Coordinates of C-alpha atoms in Angstrom, one line a residue:
M930 CA 84.5 103.4 110.2
T931 CA 85.6 101.6 107.0
D932 CA 87.9 98.7 107.9
L933 CA 91.5 99.9 108.1
S934 CA 92.7 97.6 105.4
T935 CA 90.1 99.1 103.0
A936 CA 90.8 102.7 104.1
A937 CA 94.6 102.1 103.5
I938 CA 93.8 101.5 99.8
H939 CA 90.8 103.8 99.1
A940 CA 90.4 106.6 101.7
G941 CA 90.8 110.2 100.5
Y942 CA 90.7 109.5 96.7
D943 CA 88.0 110.1 94.2
R944 CA 88.7 108.7 90.7
A945 CA 86.0 110.9 89.2
D946 CA 88.1 114.0 90.1
N947 CA 91.3 112.4 88.6
A948 CA 90.4 111.3 85.0
R949 CA 89.3 107.9 86.5
A950 CA 92.9 106.9 87.2
A951 CA 93.0 103.7 89.3
S952 CA 96.2 104.8 91.1
V953 CA 96.6 108.3 92.5
P954 CA 98.3 110.4 89.9
I955 CA 101.5 112.4 90.5
Y956 CA 100.7 116.0 90.1
A957 CA 104.2 117.4 89.3
S958 CA 103.1 121.0 89.1
A959 CA 104.4 123.9 91.2
A960 CA 101.3 125.9 90.8
F961 CA 97.6 125.7 89.7
D962 CA 95.3 127.9 87.7
L963 CA 93.3 130.1 90.0
E964 CA 90.6 130.4 87.3
H965 CA 89.3 133.8 88.2
A966 CA 90.0 136.7 90.6
D967 CA 87.2 135.9 93.1
R968 CA 88.3 132.3 93.4
G969 CA 91.9 133.3 93.7
R970 CA 91.2 135.6 96.6
A971 CA 89.0 133.0 98.3
L972 CA 91.8 130.3 98.0
A973 CA 94.5 132.7 99.3
A974 CA 92.3 133.6 102.3
G975 CA 91.5 130.0 103.1
D976 CA 87.8 130.5 102.6
I977 CA 87.6 127.6 100.2
D978 CA 89.6 124.4 99.7
G979 CA 91.7 124.0 96.6
F980 CA 95.1 124.2 95.1
E981 CA 97.1 127.3 94.2
Y982 CA 100.8 126.5 95.0
S983 CA 102.4 123.2 95.9
R984 CA 104.3 124.6 98.8
V985 CA 100.9 124.9 100.5
A986 CA 98.9 122.0 99.0
N987 CA 99.2 119.6 96.1
P988 CA 96.5 117.1 94.9
T989 CA 98.8 114.0 95.3
V990 CA 99.9 115.0 98.7
D991 CA 96.3 115.9 99.6
V992 CA 95.2 112.3 99.0
L993 CA 98.0 111.1 101.4
E994 CA 96.8 113.6 104.0
R995 CA 93.2 112.6 103.7
R996 CA 94.1 108.9 103.9
L997 CA 96.3 109.3 107.0
A998 CA 93.6 111.4 108.7
A999 CA 91.1 108.6 108.0
L1000 CA 93.4 105.9 109.3
E1001 CA 94.2 107.8 112.5
G1002 CA 90.6 109.1 113.0
G1003 CA 91.6 112.7 112.8
I1004 CA 89.8 115.7 111.1
G1005 CA 92.8 116.6 109.0
A1006 CA 96.4 116.1 108.3
V1007 CA 99.4 117.9 106.8
A1008 CA 102.2 115.9 105.1
V1009 CA 105.7 117.3 105.4
S1010 CA 109.1 116.4 104.0
S1011 CA 110.3 114.3 107.0
G1012 CA 109.4 112.9 110.4
M1013 CA 111.5 115.4 112.2
A1014 CA 109.7 118.2 110.3
A1015 CA 106.5 116.8 111.6
V1016 CA 107.8 116.6 115.2
S1017 CA 109.3 120.1 115.0
Y1018 CA 106.3 121.8 113.5
A1019 CA 103.9 120.2 115.9
L1020 CA 105.9 121.1 119.0
M1021 CA 106.7 124.6 117.7
C1022 CA 103.0 125.2 116.8
A1023 CA 102.0 124.3 120.4
G1024 CA 104.9 125.9 122.2
E1025 CA 105.2 129.1 120.1
G1026 CA 105.9 132.3 122.0
G1027 CA 107.6 130.9 125.1
G1028 CA 105.7 127.7 126.0
R1029 CA 107.1 124.6 127.7
I1030 CA 106.7 121.0 126.7
I1031 CA 106.7 118.0 129.1
A1032 CA 108.5 115.1 127.4
S1033 CA 109.9 111.7 128.0
K1034 CA 113.7 111.2 128.2
N1035 CA 113.5 108.0 126.1
L1036 CA 112.5 109.7 122.9
Y1037 CA 114.3 109.2 119.6
G1038 CA 117.6 110.9 119.6
A1039 CA 116.8 113.8 117.2
S1040 CA 113.6 114.6 119.1
V1041 CA 115.6 114.8 122.4
D1042 CA 118.2 117.1 120.6
A1043 CA 115.4 119.3 119.3
L1044 CA 113.7 119.7 122.7
D1045 CA 116.9 119.9 124.8
D1046 CA 119.1 122.0 122.7
F1047 CA 117.5 123.5 119.6
L1048 CA 114.0 124.6 120.3
P1049 CA 115.1 126.5 123.4
Q1050 CA 116.9 128.9 121.0
F1051 CA 113.4 129.7 119.8
G1052 CA 112.0 130.2 123.3
I1053 CA 110.4 126.8 123.6
H1054 CA 111.7 124.8 126.5
A1055 CA 111.2 121.2 127.7
D1056 CA 110.7 119.6 131.1
F1057 CA 111.9 116.0 130.8
V1058 CA 110.6 113.1 132.9
R1059 CA 112.4 109.7 133.2
D1060 CA 109.1 107.8 133.1
I1061 CA 106.3 109.3 131.1
N1062 CA 103.9 107.0 132.8
D1063 CA 104.6 108.5 136.3
M1064 CA 101.5 110.6 136.3
A1065 CA 102.3 112.3 139.6
E1066 CA 105.7 113.5 138.2
V1067 CA 104.1 114.6 134.9
E1068 CA 101.4 116.5 136.6
S1069 CA 103.8 118.2 139.1
L1070 CA 105.6 119.8 136.1
I1071 CA 102.5 121.4 134.6
G1072 CA 102.8 125.2 135.1
N1073 CA 101.2 128.3 133.7
D1074 CA 103.3 128.2 130.6
T1075 CA 103.0 124.4 129.9
R1076 CA 101.5 123.9 126.5
A1077 CA 101.8 120.2 125.7
I1078 CA 102.9 116.7 126.9
Y1079 CA 104.9 114.9 124.2
T1080 CA 105.8 111.2 124.0
E1081 CA 106.2 108.3 121.6
T1082 CA 103.4 105.7 121.8
V1083 CA 106.0 103.0 121.6
A1084 CA 109.6 104.1 122.3
N1085 CA 112.5 103.5 120.0
P1086 CA 114.6 101.4 120.7
G1087 CA 113.3 100.1 124.1
T1088 CA 109.6 99.6 123.0
E1089 CA 108.2 101.1 126.2
I1090 CA 104.5 101.8 125.9
A1091 CA 103.0 105.2 126.9
D1092 CA 99.8 105.1 128.9
I1093 CA 98.0 107.5 126.4
E1094 CA 94.6 107.5 128.1
A1095 CA 96.1 108.4 131.5
L1096 CA 98.3 111.1 130.0
A1097 CA 95.3 112.6 128.1
K1098 CA 93.3 112.9 131.3
V1099 CA 96.2 114.6 133.1
A1100 CA 96.8 117.0 130.2
H1101 CA 93.2 117.9 129.6
R1102 CA 92.5 118.5 133.3
H1103 CA 94.9 121.4 133.0
G1104 CA 94.0 122.6 129.4
V1105 CA 97.2 121.1 128.0
A1106 CA 97.5 119.2 124.7
L1107 CA 98.7 115.7 124.3
I1108 CA 101.0 115.2 121.3
V1109 CA 102.2 111.7 120.4
D1110 CA 104.6 110.2 117.9
N1111 CA 102.9 107.0 116.6
T1112 CA 105.7 106.1 114.1
V1113 CA 106.6 102.7 115.5
P1114 CA 103.1 101.0 115.8
T1115 CA 101.5 102.8 112.8
P1116 CA 97.7 103.3 112.8
Y1117 CA 97.4 99.6 112.0
L1118 CA 98.5 98.6 115.5
L1119 CA 97.4 101.7 117.5
R1120 CA 95.1 104.7 116.9
P1121 CA 96.1 107.2 119.8
I1122 CA 93.2 109.6 119.1
E1123 CA 90.8 106.9 120.3
F1124 CA 92.5 107.1 123.7
G1125 CA 92.5 110.9 124.0
A1126 CA 95.6 112.1 122.0
D1127 CA 95.1 115.5 120.4
I1128 CA 97.9 115.6 117.8
V1129 CA 99.6 112.5 116.2
V1130 CA 102.8 112.8 114.3
H1131 CA 104.5 110.2 112.1
S1132 CA 107.7 109.6 110.3
T1133 CA 106.0 108.1 107.2
T1134 CA 109.5 107.0 106.1
K1135 CA 109.1 104.1 108.4
G1136 CA 106.2 101.6 108.6
I1137 CA 103.7 103.6 106.7
T1138 CA 105.8 103.7 103.5
G1139 CA 107.5 100.4 104.4
H1140 CA 110.1 100.2 101.7
G1141 CA 112.8 102.7 102.7
N1142 CA 112.4 104.6 99.5
A1143 CA 110.7 107.9 100.5
I1144 CA 111.4 110.3 103.3
G1145 CA 108.3 111.9 104.7
G1146 CA 106.3 112.9 107.8
A1147 CA 102.8 113.8 108.8
I1148 CA 100.8 115.7 111.5
I1149 CA 97.2 114.6 112.2
D1150 CA 94.8 116.6 114.3
A1151 CA 92.0 115.0 116.3
G1152 CA 90.0 118.2 116.1
R1153 CA 88.8 118.1 119.7
F1154 CA 91.2 120.3 121.7
D1155 CA 90.2 123.9 122.6
W1156 CA 93.2 126.0 121.4
A1157 CA 91.4 129.1 122.6
N1158 CA 91.4 128.1 126.3
G1159 CA 93.9 130.9 127.3
R1160 CA 97.2 128.9 127.2
F1161 CA 97.8 129.4 123.4
P1162 CA 97.8 133.1 122.5
Q1163 CA 99.0 132.3 119.0
F1164 CA 95.6 130.9 118.2
T1165 CA 93.6 133.9 119.3
R1166 CA 95.9 136.6 118.0
L1167 CA 94.6 138.4 114.8
Q1168 CA 96.5 137.4 111.7
Q1169 CA 96.6 139.2 108.4
V1170 CA 97.5 136.0 106.5
I1171 CA 94.0 134.7 107.1
A1172 CA 92.1 138.0 106.7
D1173 CA 88.6 138.0 105.3
G1174 CA 88.0 139.0 101.8
D1175 CA 87.5 142.6 102.9
G1176 CA 90.9 142.7 104.6
T1177 CA 89.6 142.2 108.2
P1178 CA 92.2 140.1 110.2
R1179 CA 91.0 137.0 111.9
S1180 CA 92.4 134.6 114.5
F1181 CA 92.9 130.9 113.7
A1182 CA 90.6 129.9 116.6
D1183 CA 87.8 132.2 115.4
K1184 CA 88.1 131.4 111.7
F1185 CA 88.8 127.7 111.8
G1186 CA 87.4 126.5 115.1
S1187 CA 88.2 122.8 115.6
E1188 CA 90.6 122.9 112.7
A1189 CA 92.7 125.7 114.2
F1190 CA 95.8 123.7 114.9
I1191 CA 96.1 121.8 111.6
R1192 CA 95.3 125.0 109.6
R1193 CA 98.0 126.9 111.5
I1194 CA 100.4 124.1 110.7
R1195 CA 99.7 124.5 107.0
I1196 CA 99.3 128.2 106.7
K1197 CA 102.1 129.4 109.0
Y1198 CA 104.6 126.5 109.3
L1199 CA 104.4 124.6 106.0
R1200 CA 103.9 127.8 104.0
T1201 CA 106.6 129.8 105.8
F1202 CA 109.3 127.2 106.7
G1203 CA 108.6 125.1 103.6
A1204 CA 109.4 121.5 104.6
V1205 CA 107.1 120.4 101.7
Q1206 CA 106.3 116.7 100.9
S1207 CA 107.1 116.2 97.2
P1208 CA 104.3 114.7 95.1
F1209 CA 106.6 111.8 94.0
N1210 CA 107.4 110.9 97.7
A1211 CA 103.7 111.2 98.5
Y1212 CA 102.9 108.7 95.7
L1213 CA 105.6 106.3 96.9
T1214 CA 104.1 106.5 100.4
L1215 CA 100.6 105.9 99.1
V1216 CA 101.8 102.8 97.2
G1217 CA 103.5 101.5 100.4
L1218 CA 100.5 102.4 102.6
E1219 CA 98.2 100.1 100.6
T1220 CA 100.0 97.0 102.0
M1221 CA 100.7 98.4 105.5
P1222 CA 98.3 96.1 107.4
E1223 CA 99.7 93.0 105.7
R1224 CA 103.3 94.1 106.1
V1225 CA 103.1 95.2 109.7
S1226 CA 101.2 92.0 110.7
R1227 CA 103.9 89.8 109.2
Q1228 CA 106.7 91.9 110.8
V1229 CA 105.1 91.8 114.2
A1230 CA 104.8 88.0 114.1
T1231 CA 108.5 87.6 113.0
A1232 CA 109.7 90.2 115.6
T1233 CA 107.9 88.3 118.4
E1234 CA 109.5 85.1 117.3
I1235 CA 113.0 86.6 117.1
A1236 CA 112.6 88.3 120.4
R1237 CA 111.6 85.0 122.1
H1238 CA 114.6 83.3 120.4
L1239 CA 117.0 86.0 121.6
T1240 CA 115.9 85.5 125.3
R1241 CA 117.6 82.1 125.2
T1242 CA 120.6 82.9 122.9
P1243 CA 124.1 82.8 124.5
H1244 CA 125.7 86.2 125.1
V1245 CA 122.3 88.0 125.0
V1246 CA 121.8 89.4 128.5
K1247 CA 118.5 91.3 128.0
V1248 CA 115.8 91.6 125.3
N1249 CA 113.7 94.8 125.0
Y1250 CA 110.4 93.9 123.4
S1251 CA 107.2 94.8 125.2
G1252 CA 105.3 92.4 123.0
L1253 CA 106.7 89.4 124.7
G1254 CA 103.9 89.4 127.3
D1255 CA 106.2 88.9 130.4
T1256 CA 107.2 92.6 130.8
P1257 CA 106.0 95.0 133.5
Q1258 CA 103.9 96.7 130.7
Y1259 CA 101.9 93.6 129.9
A1260 CA 98.6 95.4 130.8
L1261 CA 99.4 98.4 128.6
A1262 CA 100.3 96.1 125.7
A1263 CA 97.0 94.3 126.1
K1264 CA 95.0 97.6 126.3
Y1265 CA 96.7 99.6 123.5
L1266 CA 98.4 97.1 121.2
P1267 CA 96.5 93.8 121.2
H1268 CA 97.9 93.0 117.7
G1269 CA 101.5 93.7 118.6
V1270 CA 103.9 96.5 119.5
G1271 CA 105.7 96.8 116.2
Q1272 CA 108.6 95.6 114.2
I1273 CA 111.5 96.9 116.3
L1274 CA 113.2 95.3 119.2
S1275 CA 116.6 95.7 120.9
F1276 CA 118.9 93.5 122.9
L1277 CA 122.0 93.8 125.1
V1278 CA 125.0 91.6 124.7
D1279 CA 127.9 90.9 127.0
G1280 CA 131.5 91.7 126.2
D1281 CA 132.4 95.1 124.9
A1282 CA 132.2 97.4 121.9
S1283 CA 134.3 95.1 119.8
N1284 CA 131.8 92.3 120.2
V1285 CA 129.0 94.6 119.1
R1286 CA 131.1 95.6 116.1
R1287 CA 131.6 92.0 115.1
I1288 CA 127.9 91.2 115.4
L1289 CA 127.0 94.2 113.2
D1290 CA 129.6 93.2 110.6
G1291 CA 128.9 89.5 110.8
T1292 CA 125.3 89.6 109.7
A1293 CA 124.5 88.7 106.1
L1294 CA 120.8 89.4 105.8
F1295 CA 120.5 92.3 108.2
S1296 CA 121.5 95.7 106.6
Y1297 CA 123.4 98.1 108.8
V1298 CA 121.0 101.0 108.3
P1299 CA 119.6 103.6 110.7
N1300 CA 116.0 103.4 109.4
I1301 CA 113.2 101.3 110.7
G1302 CA 110.0 99.8 109.2
D1303 CA 111.7 98.7 106.0
A1304 CA 110.7 95.5 104.1
R1305 CA 114.3 94.5 104.7
S1306 CA 115.6 93.7 108.1
L1307 CA 117.9 96.2 109.6
I1308 CA 120.5 96.3 112.4
V1309 CA 122.2 99.2 114.1
D1310 CA 124.0 100.3 117.3
P1311 CA 121.9 103.2 118.7
A1312 CA 124.7 104.6 120.9
N1313 CA 126.8 105.4 117.8
I1314 CA 124.1 106.1 115.2
T1315 CA 120.5 107.1 116.3
H1316 CA 121.3 108.4 119.8
R1317 CA 124.8 109.8 119.4
E1318 CA 123.7 113.4 120.0
V1319 CA 121.8 112.5 123.2
P1320 CA 123.3 113.4 126.6
D1321 CA 124.3 110.4 128.8
D1322 CA 121.5 110.6 131.3
Y1323 CA 118.9 110.6 128.5
R1324 CA 120.6 107.7 126.8
R1325 CA 120.5 105.7 130.1
A1326 CA 116.8 106.6 130.5
A1327 CA 116.2 105.1 127.0
G1328 CA 118.3 102.0 127.8
V1329 CA 120.9 103.0 125.2
T1330 CA 124.4 101.7 126.1
D1331 CA 127.4 100.8 124.0
N1332 CA 126.3 97.1 124.1
L1333 CA 122.8 97.7 122.8
I1334 CA 121.8 96.5 119.4
R1335 CA 118.5 97.4 117.7
L1336 CA 116.7 95.4 115.1
S1337 CA 114.0 96.4 112.7
I1338 CA 112.4 93.3 111.3
G1339 CA 111.4 93.0 107.7
L1340 CA 109.6 90.5 105.5
E1341 CA 112.2 87.8 105.2
D1342 CA 111.6 84.3 106.5
P1343 CA 112.0 84.3 110.3
R1344 CA 114.1 81.1 110.2
D1345 CA 116.6 82.8 107.9
L1346 CA 116.8 85.9 110.1
I1347 CA 117.3 83.8 113.3
A1348 CA 120.1 81.7 111.6
D1349 CA 121.8 85.0 110.5
L1350 CA 121.7 86.4 114.1
D1351 CA 122.9 83.1 115.6
Q1352 CA 125.9 82.9 113.3
A1353 CA 126.8 86.6 113.8
I1354 CA 126.5 86.4 117.6
A1355 CA 128.4 83.2 117.8
G1356 CA 131.1 84.5 115.5
A1357 CA 131.6 87.6 117.6
Y1358 CA 132.8 85.7 120.6

């Protein structure tokens, strides 16, 4: 494989096909010339690759998809308009028609809400576990209608690490797919497909774009899972939308083989539900992606320094950062994330909600923003912002209480950030 830093700048783009433009052009076109009738029919049927309508594919977005697939080691990707669109599409595509998803309780708030409250309205139900690394509990929940196991590789905001390889072995033993959200580490720190994950989703808004200026998401397919193994009838059902040129219906598994999942995401979910990534946002994401390795490396180093400092800061009673090296997950961090667990951390303070409020309001460099992965350092109270829709027992499983504060570390000097936290915490008491 090309070095990741090189791939982040060059993968998926051919200047010769784009008027020799050094940077990826923004193709602000809703539709594209089909050229002639035979080519138009072949494009519509999915027999050849190309562009006809930007709701399905766009050249700027296509470069982003190819680049993300290269970075994650997948066979293909679909970029969508947000991280939650990526999560929702991936889970619905796997669970479609009455399937069940095994998931961790410590997921990001909107993912919990989707699985616990919203997707059941579409016949897709979840079985939640408190500890996704309790393989006995996970395996005990696998039934005839289980379609996938879903977890975050590094949880937000507690930074708990999922044992991807062990989960993949359990899942594959039963013909179940492993879907993981790799938003927090980015492919710079962790490539889950190398450890057995079948589908990887991202909120590209975060560390991949890195500047807080473009909402987006992506789904990447490892291309190894057998979607025709009997658990997923949606992949073996005949579909008119992918009929052959003579009108003969085909199934996704039969027509696309190892690409069945990612093709179904594009042709059924993106095309029908329409959460399309705009060419302009794809361009901004590509610009940010070029510096991802350097940004994330710097942010991890600063996050580690700040986490260590907070462990000896008055009024801080607990620091959640698996990268400190003295947590119960030390072995998992060494195995999966030897270059760091990411730029987010969280900490508990003593006192009550009024102290938390004063800390939030007392910072000068930290912005009170619900995003993560920005070049700027961000601070938020998850109980009131990112996890407000989550039931109490799920919040507790994620370690989210009224006294929890989450940080997303940016590119500022660590000494300035530490001084800002120190004065805000001291001033709150």
